[in-house]
Structures are given as C-alpha cells and as structure tokens.
Short mmCIF file of C-alpha atoms and ligand atoms in Angstrom, two decimals:
data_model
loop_
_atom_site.label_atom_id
_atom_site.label_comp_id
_atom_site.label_asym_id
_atom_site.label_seq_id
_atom_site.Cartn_x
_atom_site.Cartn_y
_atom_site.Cartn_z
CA UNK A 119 -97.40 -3.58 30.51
CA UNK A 120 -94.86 -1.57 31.87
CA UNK A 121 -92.26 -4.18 30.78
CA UNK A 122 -93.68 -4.19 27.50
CA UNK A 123 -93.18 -0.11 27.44
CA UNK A 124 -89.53 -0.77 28.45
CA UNK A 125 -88.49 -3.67 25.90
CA UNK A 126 -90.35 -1.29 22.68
CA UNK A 127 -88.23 1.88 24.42
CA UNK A 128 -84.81 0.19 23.49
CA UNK A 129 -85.49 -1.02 20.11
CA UNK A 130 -84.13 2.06 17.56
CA UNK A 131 -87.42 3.72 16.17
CA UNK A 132 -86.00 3.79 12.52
CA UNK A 133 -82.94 1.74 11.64
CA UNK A 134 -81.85 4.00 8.57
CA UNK A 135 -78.93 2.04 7.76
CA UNK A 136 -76.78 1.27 4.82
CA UNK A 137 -74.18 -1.71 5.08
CA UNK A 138 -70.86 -0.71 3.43
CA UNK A 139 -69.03 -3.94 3.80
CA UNK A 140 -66.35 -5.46 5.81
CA UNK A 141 -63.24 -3.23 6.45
CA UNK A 142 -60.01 -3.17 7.85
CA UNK A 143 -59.28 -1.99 11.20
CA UNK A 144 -55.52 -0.58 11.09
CA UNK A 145 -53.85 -0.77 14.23
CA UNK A 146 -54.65 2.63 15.79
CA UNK A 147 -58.37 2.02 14.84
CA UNK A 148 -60.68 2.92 11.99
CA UNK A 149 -63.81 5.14 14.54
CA UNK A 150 -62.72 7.36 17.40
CA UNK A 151 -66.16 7.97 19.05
CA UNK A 152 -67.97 5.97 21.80
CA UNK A 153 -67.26 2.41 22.23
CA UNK A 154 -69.50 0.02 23.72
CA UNK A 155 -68.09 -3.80 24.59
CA UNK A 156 -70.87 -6.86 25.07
CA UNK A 157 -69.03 -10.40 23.55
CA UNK A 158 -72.78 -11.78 25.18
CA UNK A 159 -75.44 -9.81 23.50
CA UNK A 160 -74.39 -7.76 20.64
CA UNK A 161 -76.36 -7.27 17.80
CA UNK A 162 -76.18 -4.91 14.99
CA UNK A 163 -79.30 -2.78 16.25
CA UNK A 164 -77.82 -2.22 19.77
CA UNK A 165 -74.47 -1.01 18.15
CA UNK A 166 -76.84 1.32 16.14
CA UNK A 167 -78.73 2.84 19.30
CA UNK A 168 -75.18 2.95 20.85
CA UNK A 169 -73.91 5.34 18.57
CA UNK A 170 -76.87 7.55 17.99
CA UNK A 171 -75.59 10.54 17.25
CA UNK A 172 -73.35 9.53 14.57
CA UNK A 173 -72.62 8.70 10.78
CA UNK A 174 -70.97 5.57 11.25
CA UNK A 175 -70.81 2.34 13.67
CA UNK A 176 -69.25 -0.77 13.30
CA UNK A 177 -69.14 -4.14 15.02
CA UNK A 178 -65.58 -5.91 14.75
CA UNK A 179 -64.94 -9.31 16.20
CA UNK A 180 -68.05 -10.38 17.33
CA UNK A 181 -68.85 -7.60 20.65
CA UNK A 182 -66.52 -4.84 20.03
CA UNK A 183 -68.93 -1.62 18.24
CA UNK A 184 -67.87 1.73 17.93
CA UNK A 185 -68.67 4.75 16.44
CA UNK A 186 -67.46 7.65 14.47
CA UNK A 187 -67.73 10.42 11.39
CA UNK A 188 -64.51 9.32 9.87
CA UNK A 189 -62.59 6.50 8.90
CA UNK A 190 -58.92 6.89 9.74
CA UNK A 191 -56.33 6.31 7.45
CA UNK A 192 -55.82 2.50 6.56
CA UNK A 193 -59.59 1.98 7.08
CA UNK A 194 -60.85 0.48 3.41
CA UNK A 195 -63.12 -2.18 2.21
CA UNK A 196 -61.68 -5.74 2.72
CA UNK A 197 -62.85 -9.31 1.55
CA UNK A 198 -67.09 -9.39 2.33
CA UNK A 199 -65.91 -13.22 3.59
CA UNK A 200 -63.46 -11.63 6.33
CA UNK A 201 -66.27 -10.29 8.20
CA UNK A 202 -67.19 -13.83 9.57
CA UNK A 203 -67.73 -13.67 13.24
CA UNK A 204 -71.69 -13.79 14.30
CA UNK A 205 -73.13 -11.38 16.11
CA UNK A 206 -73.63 -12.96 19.53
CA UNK A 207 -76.81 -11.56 19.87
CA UNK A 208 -78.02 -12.45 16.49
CA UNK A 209 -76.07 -15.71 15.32
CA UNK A 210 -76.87 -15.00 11.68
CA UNK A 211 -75.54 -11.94 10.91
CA UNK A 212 -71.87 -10.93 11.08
CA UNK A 213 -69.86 -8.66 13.87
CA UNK A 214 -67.02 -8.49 12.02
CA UNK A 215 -63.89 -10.36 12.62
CA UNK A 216 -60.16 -10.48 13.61
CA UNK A 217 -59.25 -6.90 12.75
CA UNK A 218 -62.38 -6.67 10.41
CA UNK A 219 -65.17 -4.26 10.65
CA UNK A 220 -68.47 -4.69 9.76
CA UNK A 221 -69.17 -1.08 8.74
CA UNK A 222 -72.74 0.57 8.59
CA UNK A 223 -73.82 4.16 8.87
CA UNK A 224 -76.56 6.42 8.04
CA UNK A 225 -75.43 8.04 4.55
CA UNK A 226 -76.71 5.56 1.32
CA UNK A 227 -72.63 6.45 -0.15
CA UNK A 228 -69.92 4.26 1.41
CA UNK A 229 -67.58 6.72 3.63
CA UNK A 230 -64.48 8.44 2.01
CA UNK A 231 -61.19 5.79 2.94
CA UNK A 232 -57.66 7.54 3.17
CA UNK A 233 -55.72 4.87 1.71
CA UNK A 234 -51.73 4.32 2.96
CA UNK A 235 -49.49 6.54 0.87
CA UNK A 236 -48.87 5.56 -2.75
CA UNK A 237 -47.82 7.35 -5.89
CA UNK A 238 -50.83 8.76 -7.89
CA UNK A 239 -51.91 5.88 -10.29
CA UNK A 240 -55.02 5.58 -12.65
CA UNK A 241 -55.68 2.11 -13.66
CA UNK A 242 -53.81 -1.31 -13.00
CA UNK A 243 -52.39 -3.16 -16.06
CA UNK A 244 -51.63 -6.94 -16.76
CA UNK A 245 -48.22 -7.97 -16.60
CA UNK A 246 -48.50 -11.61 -16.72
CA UNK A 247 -48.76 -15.18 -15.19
CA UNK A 248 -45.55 -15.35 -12.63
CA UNK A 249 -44.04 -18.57 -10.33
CA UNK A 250 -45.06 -18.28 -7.05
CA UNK A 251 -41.08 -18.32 -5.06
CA UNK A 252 -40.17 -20.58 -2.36
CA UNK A 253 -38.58 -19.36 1.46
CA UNK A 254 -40.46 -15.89 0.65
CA UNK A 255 -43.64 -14.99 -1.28
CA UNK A 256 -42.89 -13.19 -4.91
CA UNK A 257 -45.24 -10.83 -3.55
CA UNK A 258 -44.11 -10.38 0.14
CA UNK A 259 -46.40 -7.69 1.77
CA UNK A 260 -50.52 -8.00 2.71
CA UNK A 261 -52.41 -10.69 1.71
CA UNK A 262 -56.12 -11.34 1.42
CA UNK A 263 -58.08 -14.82 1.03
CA UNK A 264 -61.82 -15.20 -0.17
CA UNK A 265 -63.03 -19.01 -0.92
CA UNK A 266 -65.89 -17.09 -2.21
CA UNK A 267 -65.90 -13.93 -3.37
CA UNK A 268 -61.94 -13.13 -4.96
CA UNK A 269 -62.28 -11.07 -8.06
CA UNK A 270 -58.80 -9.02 -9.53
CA UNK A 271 -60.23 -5.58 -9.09
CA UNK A 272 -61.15 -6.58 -5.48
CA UNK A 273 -57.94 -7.46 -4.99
CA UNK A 274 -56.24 -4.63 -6.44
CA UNK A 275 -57.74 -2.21 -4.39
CA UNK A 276 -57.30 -4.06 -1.53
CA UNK A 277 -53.58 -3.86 -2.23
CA UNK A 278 -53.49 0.09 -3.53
CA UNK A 279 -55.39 1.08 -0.20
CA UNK A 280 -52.87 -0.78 1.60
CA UNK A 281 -50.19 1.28 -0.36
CA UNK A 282 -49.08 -1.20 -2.83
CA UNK A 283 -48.80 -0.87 -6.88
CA UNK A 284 -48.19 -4.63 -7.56
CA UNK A 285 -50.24 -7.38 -6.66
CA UNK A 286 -50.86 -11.00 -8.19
CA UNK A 287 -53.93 -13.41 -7.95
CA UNK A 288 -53.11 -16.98 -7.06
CA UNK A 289 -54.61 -20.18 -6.34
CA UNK A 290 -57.99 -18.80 -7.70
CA UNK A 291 -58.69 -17.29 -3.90
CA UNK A 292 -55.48 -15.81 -2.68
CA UNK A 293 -54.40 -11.94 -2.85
CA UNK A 294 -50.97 -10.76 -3.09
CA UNK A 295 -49.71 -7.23 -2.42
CA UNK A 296 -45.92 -6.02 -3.14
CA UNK A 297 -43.80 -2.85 -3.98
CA UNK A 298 -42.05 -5.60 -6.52
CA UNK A 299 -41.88 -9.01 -7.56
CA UNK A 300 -39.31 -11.08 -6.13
CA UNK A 301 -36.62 -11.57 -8.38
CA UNK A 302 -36.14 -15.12 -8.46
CA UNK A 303 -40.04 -15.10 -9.43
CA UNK A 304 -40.11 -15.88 -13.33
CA UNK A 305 -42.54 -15.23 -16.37
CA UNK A 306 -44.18 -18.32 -17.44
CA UNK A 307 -46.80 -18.79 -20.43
CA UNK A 308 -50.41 -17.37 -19.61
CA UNK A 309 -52.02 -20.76 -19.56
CA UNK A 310 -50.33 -21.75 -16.33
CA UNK A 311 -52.44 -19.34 -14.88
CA UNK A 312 -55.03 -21.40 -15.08
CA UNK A 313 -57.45 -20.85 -12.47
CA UNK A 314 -60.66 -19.30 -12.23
CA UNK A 315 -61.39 -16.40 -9.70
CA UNK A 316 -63.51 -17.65 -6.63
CA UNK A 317 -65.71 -14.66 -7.26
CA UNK A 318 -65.66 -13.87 -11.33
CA UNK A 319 -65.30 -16.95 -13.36
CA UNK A 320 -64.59 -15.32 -16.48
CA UNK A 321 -61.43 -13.56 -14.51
CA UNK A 322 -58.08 -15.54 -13.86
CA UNK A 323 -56.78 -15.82 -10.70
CA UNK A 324 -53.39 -17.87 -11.02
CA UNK A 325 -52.90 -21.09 -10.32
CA UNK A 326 -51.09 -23.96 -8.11
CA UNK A 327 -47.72 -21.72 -7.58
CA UNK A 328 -48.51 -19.05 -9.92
CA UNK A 329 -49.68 -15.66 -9.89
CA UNK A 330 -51.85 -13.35 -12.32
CA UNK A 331 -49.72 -10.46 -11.73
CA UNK A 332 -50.70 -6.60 -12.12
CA UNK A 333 -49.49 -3.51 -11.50
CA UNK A 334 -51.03 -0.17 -10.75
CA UNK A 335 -49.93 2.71 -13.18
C1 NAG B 655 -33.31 -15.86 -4.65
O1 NAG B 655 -32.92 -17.23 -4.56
C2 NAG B 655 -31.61 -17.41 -4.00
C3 NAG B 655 -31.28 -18.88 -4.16
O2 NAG B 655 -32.26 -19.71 -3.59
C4 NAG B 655 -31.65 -16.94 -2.55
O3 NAG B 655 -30.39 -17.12 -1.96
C5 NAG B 655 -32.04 -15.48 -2.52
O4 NAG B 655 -32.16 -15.05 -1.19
C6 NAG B 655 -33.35 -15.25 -3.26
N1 NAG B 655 -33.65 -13.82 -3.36
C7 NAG B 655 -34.69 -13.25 -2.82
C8 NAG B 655 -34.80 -11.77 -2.99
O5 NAG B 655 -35.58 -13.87 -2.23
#
C-alpha cells in the first residue's frame, strides 16, 4: 500500500500540456532553467514534473529535459521528422534529437521565437527552378531534410528564422537556406523542377539537381 501511495505521488496530477513541435537548439541553448539528465528513464511526464514551476520544458536527444519561460534567440520550429530520438522511458514517443527539441509547455499558443537577425520582410516570392552547383551548394548556408513532411512555407521559415531571405526546395525533401544564389547556379525552365514536396503534393519541391528557389521580400 504504501508503495502504491509512493508510485501515484510521482505521476503529475494534471498533465496540461500543449506540444509545439520540434525546435532547434542553437548553440548556447534554447531554456535556461533547471535541467534534469536520465538517457535510462526519461519520459515526457517526468520532464513535465521536473520543471513544475514553469511555462516550458523540453526533451532533446533522447534524456536531456530542461526548462524555461523563454526561448532564446535561434530557438524556432524545425522539421516535426527531426525530433526522432525515443524517449527512453517511453519508446514511442520522441525526446527530441541531435540539437532538436521536443518543445511542450503549459500555454495552448506556441512560445514567441526571436529569429537570427534579418531585414524586415513580408512574404517570400517565386523566383524560379535553379541548377543545383557542384564543389559548393547554390544555396550554401542551413539545410533541413524531411522524407515526410517538406512543404515550401516550412521551409521558408525555417530559413528566415535562421536569418536567411533565399532559400530553394530540392529533391522533393531537401531545404536550402542562403543570403544568395551561387553564381554559377543557372535558371532553367520550370518543368525541371519537377518534384513533388514530401509533405504538400500539390507544392514543387525541385528536382534531381535543381532547386524551387524563393526569396523573402
Ligand atoms: C564557379 O565555377 C568556377 C569554375 O568551376 C569556380 O572556379 C568558382 O569558384 C565558382 N564560383 C563559386 C562562387 O562557387
């Protein structure tokens, strides 16, 4: 009986949680409360009742929660498939990843992200199917991958939050982020772009060596 007392006593009473998605950890960290370490047993719930107390805990790379109020700059939604590291204490629900945060909290609104600096834009526009360039990338900076779930708006704010205007869809799964398109990268007719988005198939995510390109304006 009394061990019965003792296992209820460290279940949370009421897990009033929201899940905001899988988000990038920048290098200084995204949560600068309490952290609590268990690669053997983590779970979701224990992360919770870890960081009691706060608006926001998250789980990244399988038994590393912490918790916080704020996401710090560089913290921002990522590809859902990058969070893909089970929870060890609960094999069929993700603990994040490599640098990835799965992010939960107790408000039913995602948290405010302060994206990396970038000049004040309003909407992204199509410039056009692009080659892909050899030695280095057209599109040289961050890159994202989802087999899944790749869609162009996911993509472009991916790359705006990471502080870049241009990015380009390729390969129907692969995300692109640049301050410019390399210049040996050429315009090609829109039908080699010919590739539908892992995660919107009416949307156009390149091809084999070429790139839906946009820019933010
Ligand atoms: C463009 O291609 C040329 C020839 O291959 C190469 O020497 C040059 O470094 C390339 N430029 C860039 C910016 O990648």
């Amino acid at each position: 009986m009394l061990q019965l007392l003792a296992l209820a006593a460290a279940v949370p009473a009421v897990l009033a949680q929201t899940y905001y998605g899988c988000y990038v950890d920048p290098p200084a960290g995204s949560l600068s409360g309490s952290t609590l370490v268990d690669y053997t047993a983590m779970t979701i719930a224990a992360c919770e009742l870890h960081c009691t107390g706060f608006d926001l805990w998250a789980v990244e790379y399988g038994g590393e929660c912490t918790c916080g109020n704020a996401l710090a700059q560089g913290s921002f939604p990522s590809f859902s498939t990058d969070c893909n590291v089970a929870c060890p204490g609960d094999p069929l629900v993700a603990c994040g990843g490599g640098n990835r945060l799965s992010l939960y909290g107790t408000s039913a609104t995602a948290p405010a992200v302060t994206p990396y600096p970038h000049a004040p834009v309003t909407a992204y526009q199509d410039e056009g199917c692009w080659t892909e360039t050899a030695g280095v990338r057209a599109l040289d900076g961050p890159m994202g991958f989802s087999a899944t779930a790749m869609t162009v708006a996911e993509c472009g704010d991916y790359c705006l939050n990471s502080g870049h205007l241009w990015f380009g869809l390729e390969y129907a799964q692969e995300c692109y982020c640049g301050g410019a398109l390399n210049v040996n990268s050429t315009s090609v007719l829109p039908a080699e772009c010919n590739m539908a988005c892992s995660g919107n198939g009416a949307q156009t995510c390149g091809g084999s060596n070429r790139l839906s390109v946009y820019q933010w304006v």
